[in-house]
Coordinates of C-alpha atoms in Angstrom, one line a residue:
Chain A
X9 CA 66.0 79.4 101.7
X10 CA 62.3 79.2 101.6
X11 CA 61.3 77.3 98.5
X12 CA 62.2 74.2 96.6
X13 CA 61.5 74.5 92.9
X14 CA 61.6 71.4 90.9
X15 CA 60.6 70.1 87.5
X16 CA 61.4 66.6 86.4
X17 CA 60.3 64.7 83.3
X18 CA 61.7 61.2 82.8
X19 CA 60.4 58.0 81.3
X20 CA 61.3 54.8 83.2
X21 CA 60.4 51.3 81.9
X22 CA 56.6 51.1 82.4
X23 CA 56.4 54.4 84.2
X24 CA 56.8 58.0 83.6
X25 CA 57.4 60.8 86.1
X26 CA 56.3 64.3 85.2
X27 CA 56.2 66.8 88.0
X28 CA 56.5 70.6 88.2
X29 CA 56.5 71.8 91.7
X30 CA 57.2 74.5 94.2
X31 CA 57.4 73.2 97.8
X32 CA 57.8 75.2 100.9
X33 CA 61.3 74.6 102.3
X34 CA 60.3 74.6 105.9
X35 CA 58.5 72.2 108.2
X36 CA 57.7 68.7 107.1
X37 CA 56.3 68.1 103.6
X38 CA 54.8 64.7 103.1
X39 CA 55.1 63.1 99.7
X40 CA 52.1 60.8 99.7
X41 CA 50.8 58.3 97.3
X42 CA 50.3 54.6 96.6
X43 CA 53.2 52.2 95.8
X44 CA 54.5 52.9 92.4
X45 CA 53.3 56.5 92.3
X46 CA 56.9 57.8 92.0
X47 CA 57.4 59.1 95.5
X48 CA 60.8 57.4 96.0
X49 CA 61.9 58.3 92.4
X50 CA 61.1 61.9 93.1
X51 CA 63.2 61.8 96.3
X52 CA 66.1 60.1 94.5
X53 CA 66.0 62.7 91.7
X54 CA 66.1 65.5 94.3
X55 CA 69.1 63.7 95.9
X56 CA 70.9 63.3 92.6
X57 CA 70.9 59.5 93.0
X58 CA 69.1 59.4 89.7
X59 CA 69.3 61.7 86.8
X60 CA 66.2 62.8 84.8
X61 CA 66.7 63.5 81.1
X62 CA 64.8 66.8 81.6
X63 CA 65.1 68.3 85.0
X64 CA 65.4 71.5 87.0
X65 CA 66.0 71.7 90.7
X66 CA 66.7 74.7 92.9
X67 CA 66.8 74.8 96.6
X68 CA 66.5 78.4 97.7
X69 CA 69.0 80.3 95.6
X70 CA 71.1 77.2 94.8
X71 CA 70.6 75.5 91.5
X72 CA 71.3 71.8 91.9
X73 CA 70.3 70.8 88.5
X74 CA 69.4 72.4 85.2
X75 CA 70.3 72.1 81.5
X76 CA 74.0 72.7 82.2
X77 CA 74.4 71.8 85.8
X78 CA 74.2 68.5 87.6
X79 CA 75.5 68.6 91.1
X80 CA 76.6 65.1 92.1
X81 CA 75.0 63.7 95.3
X82 CA 78.0 64.2 97.5
X83 CA 78.1 67.9 96.7
X84 CA 74.4 68.5 97.6
X85 CA 73.9 69.8 101.1
X86 CA 71.2 67.2 102.0
X87 CA 70.6 64.4 104.4
X88 CA 69.0 61.2 103.2
X89 CA 67.3 58.5 105.4
X90 CA 66.7 55.3 103.5
X91 CA 63.8 52.9 104.2
X92 CA 66.4 50.2 105.0
X93 CA 68.7 52.4 107.2
X94 CA 71.8 51.4 105.2
X95 CA 74.2 51.7 108.1
X96 CA 77.8 50.6 107.2
X97 CA 78.1 47.1 108.6
X98 CA 81.8 47.3 109.1
X99 CA 81.6 50.4 111.3
X100 CA 80.1 50.7 114.8
X101 CA 77.4 53.3 115.5
X102 CA 79.9 56.0 116.6
X103 CA 81.9 55.6 113.3
X104 CA 78.7 55.5 111.3
X105 CA 77.7 58.8 112.8
X106 CA 81.2 60.3 112.3
X107 CA 81.3 59.2 108.6
X108 CA 79.2 62.1 107.4
X109 CA 80.2 64.5 110.1
X110 CA 83.9 64.2 109.4
X111 CA 83.4 65.0 105.7
X112 CA 81.9 68.4 106.2
X113 CA 84.0 71.5 107.1
X114 CA 83.8 72.5 110.8
X115 CA 82.4 75.9 109.7
X116 CA 79.3 74.2 108.3
X117 CA 78.5 72.1 111.3
X118 CA 75.3 73.6 112.5
X119 CA 73.6 70.6 114.0
X120 CA 75.0 69.6 117.3
X121 CA 75.4 65.8 116.9
X122 CA 75.4 65.3 120.7
X123 CA 72.0 66.9 120.9
X124 CA 70.7 64.7 118.1
X125 CA 72.1 61.6 119.8
X126 CA 70.2 62.6 123.0
X127 CA 67.1 63.5 121.0
X128 CA 67.0 60.1 119.3
X129 CA 68.0 58.2 122.5
X130 CA 70.9 56.3 120.9
X131 CA 73.7 57.4 123.3
X132 CA 74.0 53.9 124.8
X133 CA 74.5 52.2 121.4
X134 CA 77.8 53.9 120.3
X135 CA 80.0 50.9 120.5
X136 CA 77.6 48.5 118.8
X137 CA 77.9 47.2 115.2
X138 CA 74.7 47.7 113.2
X139 CA 73.9 43.9 113.2
X140 CA 73.6 44.2 117.0
X141 CA 70.8 46.8 116.7
X142 CA 67.0 46.4 116.5
X143 CA 65.2 47.7 113.5
X144 CA 64.0 50.8 115.4
X145 CA 67.5 51.5 116.7
X146 CA 69.0 51.1 113.3
X147 CA 66.5 53.6 111.9
X148 CA 67.2 56.1 114.7
X149 CA 71.0 55.9 114.1
X150 CA 70.4 56.4 110.3
X151 CA 68.4 59.6 111.1
X152 CA 71.1 60.9 113.4
X153 CA 73.8 60.0 110.8
X154 CA 71.9 62.0 108.1
X155 CA 71.5 65.0 110.5
X156 CA 75.2 64.8 111.3
X157 CA 76.0 66.5 108.0
X158 CA 73.9 69.5 109.0
X159 CA 71.8 69.2 105.9
X160 CA 69.9 72.2 104.4
X161 CA 67.2 69.7 103.4
X162 CA 66.4 66.3 104.9
X163 CA 65.0 63.6 102.7
X164 CA 63.3 60.7 104.4
X165 CA 62.1 57.7 102.3
X166 CA 59.5 55.8 104.3
X167 CA 61.8 55.6 107.3
X168 CA 59.2 53.7 109.2
X169 CA 57.9 51.3 106.5
X170 CA 60.3 48.5 107.3
X171 CA 59.3 48.5 111.0
X172 CA 56.5 46.6 112.7
X173 CA 53.7 48.6 114.5
X174 CA 55.5 48.5 117.9
X175 CA 58.8 49.8 116.4
X176 CA 56.9 52.5 114.5
X177 CA 55.4 53.7 117.7
X178 CA 58.9 53.7 119.2
X179 CA 60.4 55.9 116.4
X180 CA 57.5 58.3 115.7
X181 CA 57.9 60.3 118.9
X182 CA 61.5 60.9 118.0
X183 CA 60.5 62.2 114.6
X184 CA 58.1 64.6 116.2
X185 CA 60.7 65.8 118.5
X186 CA 63.1 66.5 115.6
X187 CA 60.3 68.4 113.8
X188 CA 59.8 70.6 116.9
X189 CA 63.5 71.2 117.8
X190 CA 65.4 71.4 114.5
X191 CA 64.8 74.0 111.8
X192 CA 65.6 71.8 108.9
X193 CA 63.0 71.3 106.1
X194 CA 62.0 67.7 105.6
X195 CA 60.6 65.9 102.6
X196 CA 58.9 62.8 104.0
X197 CA 57.9 60.0 101.7
X198 CA 55.1 57.8 103.0
X199 CA 52.2 55.7 101.9
X200 CA 50.8 55.6 105.5
X201 CA 48.2 58.3 106.0
X202 CA 48.3 58.1 109.8
X203 CA 52.1 58.8 109.8
X204 CA 51.6 61.7 107.5
X205 CA 48.7 63.0 109.6
X206 CA 50.9 63.1 112.7
X207 CA 54.1 64.5 111.2
X208 CA 53.4 66.7 108.2
X209 CA 52.6 70.4 107.8
X210 CA 52.3 70.3 104.0
X211 CA 51.4 67.5 101.7
X212 CA 52.1 66.5 98.1
X213 CA 49.9 63.8 96.7
X214 CA 51.3 61.8 93.8
X215 CA 49.7 59.2 91.6
X216 CA 51.2 57.4 88.6
X217 CA 54.1 59.9 88.4
X218 CA 51.9 63.0 88.4
X219 CA 51.0 65.6 91.1
X220 CA 47.4 65.2 92.1
X221 CA 47.3 67.9 94.8
X222 CA 49.5 69.8 97.1
X223 CA 48.8 72.2 100.0
X224 CA 48.6 72.5 103.7
X225 CA 47.9 69.1 105.3
X226 CA 44.8 70.4 107.1
X227 CA 43.3 71.5 103.8
X228 CA 44.1 68.3 101.9
X229 CA 43.0 65.9 104.6
X230 CA 39.6 67.5 104.5
X231 CA 39.2 66.9 100.8
X232 CA 36.9 63.9 100.0
X233 CA 37.9 63.8 96.3
X234 CA 41.5 62.8 97.0
X235 CA 40.6 59.4 98.4
X236 CA 43.7 59.5 100.6
X237 CA 42.9 56.3 102.4
X238 CA 42.2 53.0 100.6
X239 CA 40.8 51.3 103.7
X240 CA 38.0 53.8 104.4
X241 CA 40.1 55.5 107.1
X242 CA 40.0 59.0 105.6
X243 CA 39.5 61.7 108.2
X244 CA 40.0 65.4 108.7
X245 CA 42.6 67.0 110.9
X246 CA 41.8 69.8 113.3
X247 CA 44.3 72.2 114.8
X248 CA 42.9 73.0 118.2
X249 CA 43.8 74.4 121.6
X250 CA 43.3 72.6 124.9
X251 CA 40.4 74.5 126.6
X252 CA 39.7 72.6 129.8
X253 CA 40.0 69.4 131.7
X254 CA 37.1 67.7 133.4
X255 CA 38.7 65.7 136.2
X256 CA 35.6 64.0 137.5
X257 CA 34.8 62.4 134.1
X258 CA 38.4 62.4 133.0
X259 CA 37.8 64.3 129.8
X260 CA 39.7 67.0 127.9
X261 CA 38.0 69.6 125.9
X262 CA 39.7 71.2 122.9
X263 CA 38.6 74.3 121.1
X264 CA 38.8 75.4 117.5
X265 CA 37.1 77.8 115.1
X266 CA 33.6 76.4 114.9
X267 CA 33.3 74.4 118.1
X268 CA 34.6 72.2 120.9
X269 CA 35.3 68.5 121.2
X270 CA 35.7 66.3 124.2
X271 CA 38.1 63.4 124.3
X272 CA 39.5 61.2 126.9
X273 CA 41.7 63.1 129.4
X274 CA 45.1 64.0 127.8
X275 CA 48.3 64.9 129.6
X276 CA 48.4 68.4 128.1
X277 CA 48.3 71.8 129.6
X278 CA 45.4 74.2 129.0
X279 CA 46.2 76.5 126.1
X280 CA 48.6 74.0 124.4
X281 CA 48.1 73.5 120.7
X282 CA 47.2 70.0 119.6
X283 CA 46.3 68.3 116.4
X284 CA 43.3 65.9 116.5
X285 CA 42.0 63.6 113.8
X286 CA 38.3 62.9 113.2
X287 CA 37.8 59.8 111.0
X288 CA 34.9 60.1 108.5
X289 CA 33.5 56.8 109.5
X290 CA 33.2 58.1 113.1
X291 CA 31.0 61.0 112.0
X292 CA 27.2 60.5 111.5
X293 CA 24.7 63.2 110.3
X294 CA 21.3 64.1 111.8
X295 CA 19.0 66.7 110.4
X296 CA 18.0 67.9 113.9
X297 CA 20.2 68.0 117.1
X298 CA 19.6 64.7 118.8
X299 CA 18.7 64.4 122.4
X300 CA 18.8 61.2 124.3
X301 CA 22.0 60.0 122.7
X302 CA 25.2 58.7 124.3
X303 CA 27.3 60.7 121.9
X304 CA 28.7 63.8 123.6
X305 CA 30.3 65.6 120.6
X306 CA 27.4 67.0 118.5
X307 CA 28.2 70.1 116.5
X308 CA 26.1 72.1 114.0
X309 CA 27.4 71.9 110.5
X310 CA 26.7 72.9 106.9
X311 CA 27.2 70.5 104.1
X312 CA 29.6 71.8 101.5
X313 CA 29.9 68.7 99.2
X314 CA 28.7 65.1 98.8
X315 CA 31.2 62.8 97.1
X316 CA 30.4 59.2 96.0
X317 CA 32.7 56.6 97.5
X318 CA 32.1 53.2 96.1
X319 CA 28.7 51.8 95.2
X320 CA 27.0 52.2 98.6
X321 CA 28.9 54.9 100.3
X322 CA 29.2 58.7 100.2
X323 CA 31.7 61.0 101.9
X324 CA 30.0 64.2 103.0
X325 CA 32.1 67.4 103.5
X326 CA 31.0 69.5 106.5
X327 CA 31.8 73.0 107.5
X328 CA 31.7 73.4 111.3
X329 CA 32.0 77.2 111.0
X330 CA 35.5 77.6 109.8
X331 CA 36.7 74.0 110.3
X332 CA 36.2 71.3 107.8
X333 CA 35.5 67.6 108.6
X334 CA 34.3 64.6 106.6
X335 CA 31.5 62.1 107.3
X336 CA 31.1 58.7 105.7
X337 CA 27.4 57.7 105.3
X338 CA 25.5 55.4 103.0
X339 CA 24.2 56.6 99.7
X340 CA 20.8 55.6 100.9
X341 CA 21.0 58.0 103.9
X342 CA 22.0 60.8 101.5
X343 CA 18.8 60.2 99.5
X344 CA 16.5 59.6 102.5
X345 CA 17.7 62.6 104.4
X346 CA 18.1 64.7 101.2
X347 CA 21.7 65.6 102.0
X348 CA 23.0 68.2 99.6
X349 CA 25.4 71.2 99.6
X350 CA 24.1 74.1 101.6
X351 CA 22.0 72.1 104.0
X352 CA 22.4 72.8 107.7
X353 CA 22.7 69.6 109.7
X354 CA 24.3 68.3 112.9
X355 CA 27.4 66.2 113.0
X356 CA 27.6 63.5 115.7
X357 CA 31.2 62.6 116.3
X358 CA 31.8 59.2 118.0
X359 CA 35.6 59.3 118.2
X360 CA 38.4 61.9 118.2
X361 CA 42.1 60.9 118.2
X362 CA 44.8 63.1 119.6
X363 CA 47.7 63.0 117.2
X364 CA 50.1 65.5 118.7
Chain B
X8 CA 116.2 17.2 103.8
X9 CA 115.7 18.6 100.3
X10 CA 118.3 18.5 97.5
X11 CA 119.8 21.9 96.6
X12 CA 118.1 21.8 93.2
X13 CA 114.8 21.1 94.8
X14 CA 115.2 24.0 97.3
X15 CA 116.1 26.3 94.4
X16 CA 112.9 25.3 92.6
X17 CA 110.8 25.8 95.8
X18 CA 112.2 29.3 96.4
X19 CA 111.7 30.2 92.7
X20 CA 108.1 29.0 92.9
X21 CA 107.4 31.1 96.0
X22 CA 109.0 34.1 94.4
X23 CA 107.0 33.7 91.2
X24 CA 103.7 33.2 93.0
X25 CA 104.3 36.2 95.4
X26 CA 105.1 38.6 92.6
X27 CA 102.2 37.3 90.4
X28 CA 99.7 37.6 93.3
X29 CA 100.8 41.1 94.1
X30 CA 100.5 42.2 90.5
X31 CA 97.2 40.4 90.1
X32 CA 95.7 42.2 93.1
X33 CA 96.8 45.5 91.5
X34 CA 95.6 44.7 88.0
X35 CA 92.5 42.6 89.0
X36 CA 90.9 45.1 91.4
X37 CA 90.1 47.8 88.9
X38 CA 88.9 45.2 86.4
X39 CA 86.7 43.6 89.0
X40 CA 85.4 47.0 90.1
X41 CA 84.5 47.9 86.5
X42 CA 82.9 44.5 85.9
X43 CA 80.8 44.7 89.1
X44 CA 79.5 48.2 88.3
X45 CA 79.3 48.6 84.5
X46 CA 76.2 48.4 82.4
X47 CA 78.4 48.4 79.3
X48 CA 77.7 46.0 76.4
X49 CA 81.3 45.1 76.5
X50 CA 81.0 43.5 79.9
X51 CA 80.3 39.9 78.8
X52 CA 83.1 40.1 76.3
X53 CA 85.6 41.2 79.0
X54 CA 84.3 38.6 81.4
X55 CA 84.8 35.9 78.7
X56 CA 88.4 37.1 78.0
X57 CA 89.2 37.1 81.7
X58 CA 87.7 33.6 82.1
X59 CA 89.4 32.1 79.1
X60 CA 92.4 30.5 81.0
X61 CA 89.9 28.4 83.0
X62 CA 88.8 26.5 79.9
X63 CA 91.8 26.8 77.5
X64 CA 94.5 24.1 77.6
X65 CA 97.6 25.8 79.1
X66 CA 99.5 24.9 76.0
X67 CA 97.2 27.1 73.9
X68 CA 97.6 30.1 76.2
X69 CA 101.3 29.4 76.4
X70 CA 101.6 29.1 72.7
X71 CA 100.0 32.5 72.0
X72 CA 102.0 34.2 74.7
X73 CA 105.1 32.7 73.4
X74 CA 104.4 34.0 69.9
X75 CA 103.3 37.4 71.2
X76 CA 106.4 37.9 73.4
X77 CA 108.8 36.3 70.8
X78 CA 111.1 38.4 68.7
X79 CA 108.5 38.9 65.9
X80 CA 105.4 39.2 68.1
X81 CA 103.9 42.6 69.0
X82 CA 104.9 42.4 72.6
X83 CA 108.4 41.2 71.7
X84 CA 108.8 44.2 69.3
X85 CA 108.0 46.6 72.1
X86 CA 110.3 45.0 74.6
X87 CA 113.1 44.9 72.1
X88 CA 112.6 48.5 71.2
X89 CA 112.7 49.3 74.9
X90 CA 116.0 47.5 75.1
X91 CA 114.6 44.7 77.3
X92 CA 115.2 41.9 74.9
X93 CA 112.6 39.3 74.6
X94 CA 110.6 37.8 77.5
X95 CA 110.2 34.1 76.7
X96 CA 112.5 31.9 78.8
X97 CA 113.0 34.6 81.4
X98 CA 111.6 35.0 84.9
X99 CA 109.8 38.2 83.7
X100 CA 108.2 36.3 80.9
X101 CA 107.0 33.7 83.3
X102 CA 105.5 36.4 85.5
X103 CA 103.6 37.9 82.5
X104 CA 102.3 34.5 81.4
X105 CA 101.3 33.6 85.0
X106 CA 99.4 36.9 85.4
X107 CA 97.2 36.0 82.4
X108 CA 96.9 32.4 83.5
X109 CA 95.7 33.2 87.1
X110 CA 93.7 36.3 86.3
X111 CA 90.2 34.8 86.6
X112 CA 91.0 33.3 90.0
X113 CA 91.7 36.8 91.3
X114 CA 89.2 38.9 89.4
X115 CA 86.1 36.7 90.0
X116 CA 86.2 36.6 93.8
X117 CA 86.8 40.3 94.0
X118 CA 84.1 41.0 91.4
X119 CA 81.6 38.9 93.3
X120 CA 82.5 40.6 96.6
X121 CA 82.0 44.1 95.0
X122 CA 78.7 43.0 93.4
X123 CA 77.5 41.6 96.8
X124 CA 77.9 45.0 98.4
X125 CA 75.3 46.5 96.0
X126 CA 74.7 50.1 95.3
X127 CA 72.8 50.9 98.5
X128 CA 75.7 51.5 100.9
X129 CA 77.6 53.4 98.3
X130 CA 74.6 55.7 97.7
X131 CA 74.3 56.2 101.5
X132 CA 78.0 57.2 101.5
X133 CA 77.3 59.6 98.7
X134 CA 74.6 61.3 100.7
X135 CA 77.1 61.6 103.5
X136 CA 79.4 63.7 101.2
X137 CA 81.9 60.9 100.2
X138 CA 83.4 61.3 96.7
X139 CA 83.4 58.3 94.4
X140 CA 87.1 57.6 95.3
X141 CA 86.3 58.0 99.0
X142 CA 83.4 55.6 98.7
X143 CA 85.6 53.0 97.1
X144 CA 88.3 53.1 99.8
X145 CA 86.1 53.5 102.8
X146 CA 83.1 51.4 101.9
X147 CA 83.7 49.1 99.0
X148 CA 87.2 47.9 99.8
X149 CA 86.7 47.1 103.5
X150 CA 83.4 45.3 102.8
X151 CA 85.0 43.3 100.0
X152 CA 87.8 42.0 102.2
X153 CA 86.8 38.4 102.3
X154 CA 86.8 38.5 98.5
X155 CA 90.3 39.8 98.5
X156 CA 91.5 37.1 100.8
X157 CA 90.0 34.4 98.6
X158 CA 91.4 36.1 95.5
X159 CA 95.0 36.3 96.9
X160 CA 95.0 32.7 98.1
X161 CA 93.6 31.3 94.9
X162 CA 95.9 33.4 92.8
X163 CA 98.9 32.3 94.7
X164 CA 97.9 28.6 94.8
X165 CA 97.0 28.5 91.2
X166 CA 100.3 30.1 90.1
X167 CA 102.1 27.5 92.2
X168 CA 100.1 24.8 90.5
X169 CA 100.8 25.8 86.9
X170 CA 102.8 23.6 84.6
X171 CA 101.8 23.8 80.9
X172 CA 102.2 27.5 80.5
X173 CA 105.5 27.5 82.3
X174 CA 106.8 24.8 80.0
X175 CA 105.7 26.7 76.9
X176 CA 106.8 30.2 77.9
X177 CA 109.5 29.6 80.5
X178 CA 111.1 26.4 79.5
X179 CA 113.3 24.7 82.1
X180 CA 116.1 27.0 83.2
X181 CA 117.4 26.3 86.8
X182 CA 116.9 29.4 89.0
X183 CA 115.1 31.2 86.2
X184 CA 112.1 29.3 85.2
X185 CA 112.4 25.8 86.7
X186 CA 109.6 25.9 89.2
X187 CA 108.5 23.0 91.4
X188 CA 106.0 21.5 88.9
X189 CA 108.6 21.4 86.2
X190 CA 111.2 20.1 88.5
X191 CA 108.9 17.1 89.3
X192 CA 108.5 16.5 85.6
X193 CA 112.3 16.5 85.2
X194 CA 112.7 14.1 88.1
X195 CA 110.2 11.7 86.7
X196 CA 111.8 11.8 83.2
X197 CA 115.1 11.0 84.8
X198 CA 113.4 8.2 86.8
X199 CA 114.3 9.9 90.1
X200 CA 111.1 8.9 91.8
X201 CA 112.3 9.6 95.3
X202 CA 113.1 13.2 94.4
X203 CA 109.9 13.7 92.6
X204 CA 108.0 12.3 95.5
X205 CA 109.6 14.7 97.9
X206 CA 108.3 17.7 95.9
X207 CA 105.0 16.2 94.9
X208 CA 104.0 15.5 98.5
X209 CA 105.0 19.0 99.4
X210 CA 102.7 20.5 96.8
X211 CA 100.0 18.2 97.8
X212 CA 100.2 19.2 101.4
X213 CA 100.5 22.9 100.5
X214 CA 97.4 22.8 98.3
X215 CA 95.3 21.0 100.9
X216 CA 96.3 23.2 103.8
X217 CA 95.8 26.4 101.7
X218 CA 92.3 25.4 100.5
X219 CA 91.4 24.1 104.0
X220 CA 92.3 27.4 105.6
X221 CA 90.5 29.3 102.8
X222 CA 87.3 27.4 103.3
X223 CA 87.5 27.7 107.1
X224 CA 88.0 31.5 106.7
X225 CA 85.1 31.9 104.3
X226 CA 82.8 29.9 106.7
X227 CA 83.8 32.2 109.5
X228 CA 83.3 35.3 107.3
X229 CA 79.8 34.1 106.3
X230 CA 78.9 33.3 109.9
X231 CA 80.0 36.8 111.1
X232 CA 77.9 38.4 108.4
X233 CA 74.7 36.7 109.4

């Protein structure tokens, strides 16, 4: 199974969904878009919780829906994590986990539930009823329960959206561990770009029920035209390797095609692959390499595009020699410096965040 | 302490209410499930029919049941063809009439309990491979339990408390259809106030204790949920 092919066309009151997609059935694919863009609807259609008048869905070789077929939800080999956990209130955690597990034949149990319980850190909660769990614990149990059926596809509908910032930070590392240790393709619905930046390999951008873009997350995050962040927090992702640590200044240097960046000392081994994020608003542009500046990350770059962003701002796309980043500058600066595609400049990078 | 005739009436009443409650839970549950889940345009009509006994004078309901079950009524024709005779003025006839009379008191609490569960948990069960039947028995039924307790108690108590329908359909046959409420009426007609009082106070006590326990249970169930 390496591909998920889907075509749905359905009119809802005040909203129409029209998608025709091929998604890689491996790694984490983020389904991203603003509220009301049809993300959850798309996930529910894939799960068979809703039925489109015109729909086709195949996961690998298995057709789940076409003109003559509609596999009911309980016959689709998927796992679903709802935004609101939806644990059964009359069952304790152990029996919630067993609910799905006991309903699949032993021969198709591929995920070791005990490992998942360890991975999600919920072993000490087994005797508790859901109303005695915190929001973060509930969501972790819900994820384990969904994995208990050894799904061929895991659907996650904003699993962190109902949690406060602290709980989000509690659950995110578990999601990353799942990604690294389980070979189950995940469709991850979210409207939070920072979650997507951390977790996803591939991204699908929806708006008003239509597909705006899809592709590898690194590519899409470097596209200024997608306006992925509404609060000016757009920024490119860079896949890099840890090159060196500077113990005296407590800095870590990472290396990628086109340059190196220093960031505060990270507890990573040299050679390890990491993903860092460079926010566009943390990048400024100079025509000549500056000296006498406190900024330590200065890289030569070539402008590939200038995109207007609001009345006073522009987002400049930069190529660092194989790696793309974005810079947010004023429209005035664009005119004064004569910034245009093809121009060689220097990018001054004020901040770099390690994502994973 | 009680006169033999009174004891007979009490036992008959308990038997009637027990049989009717059991039947109502069997008949009422699918109706309640359908009403809680359907988007059919027929839903308000079915709800209205179920609720009719709440507003109709028992004599009206009793009258139509009497006619329907009588020798020339549609139900009567069927029962006669089956060799069962006619139902009015028999215990069976009383059971049938009571099922109609107490139906809303059983259907409505169960329907509300099913509706309160919402589609969310049933969807979750579906994604965990549970078939619709499986979801009903392992998710909907256990979560609707307080509704079933309320329904059973109200169905039983309301059947114990009926009078008009019994008089219309069942008449007043000792050991067959003479339940406590009718017996009290008889005693009063015969100016046996002492005997009437004996049964009246019993029903009064029974009704209060039943409702008290029910409300106490519901309070506990609500507190457990929050």
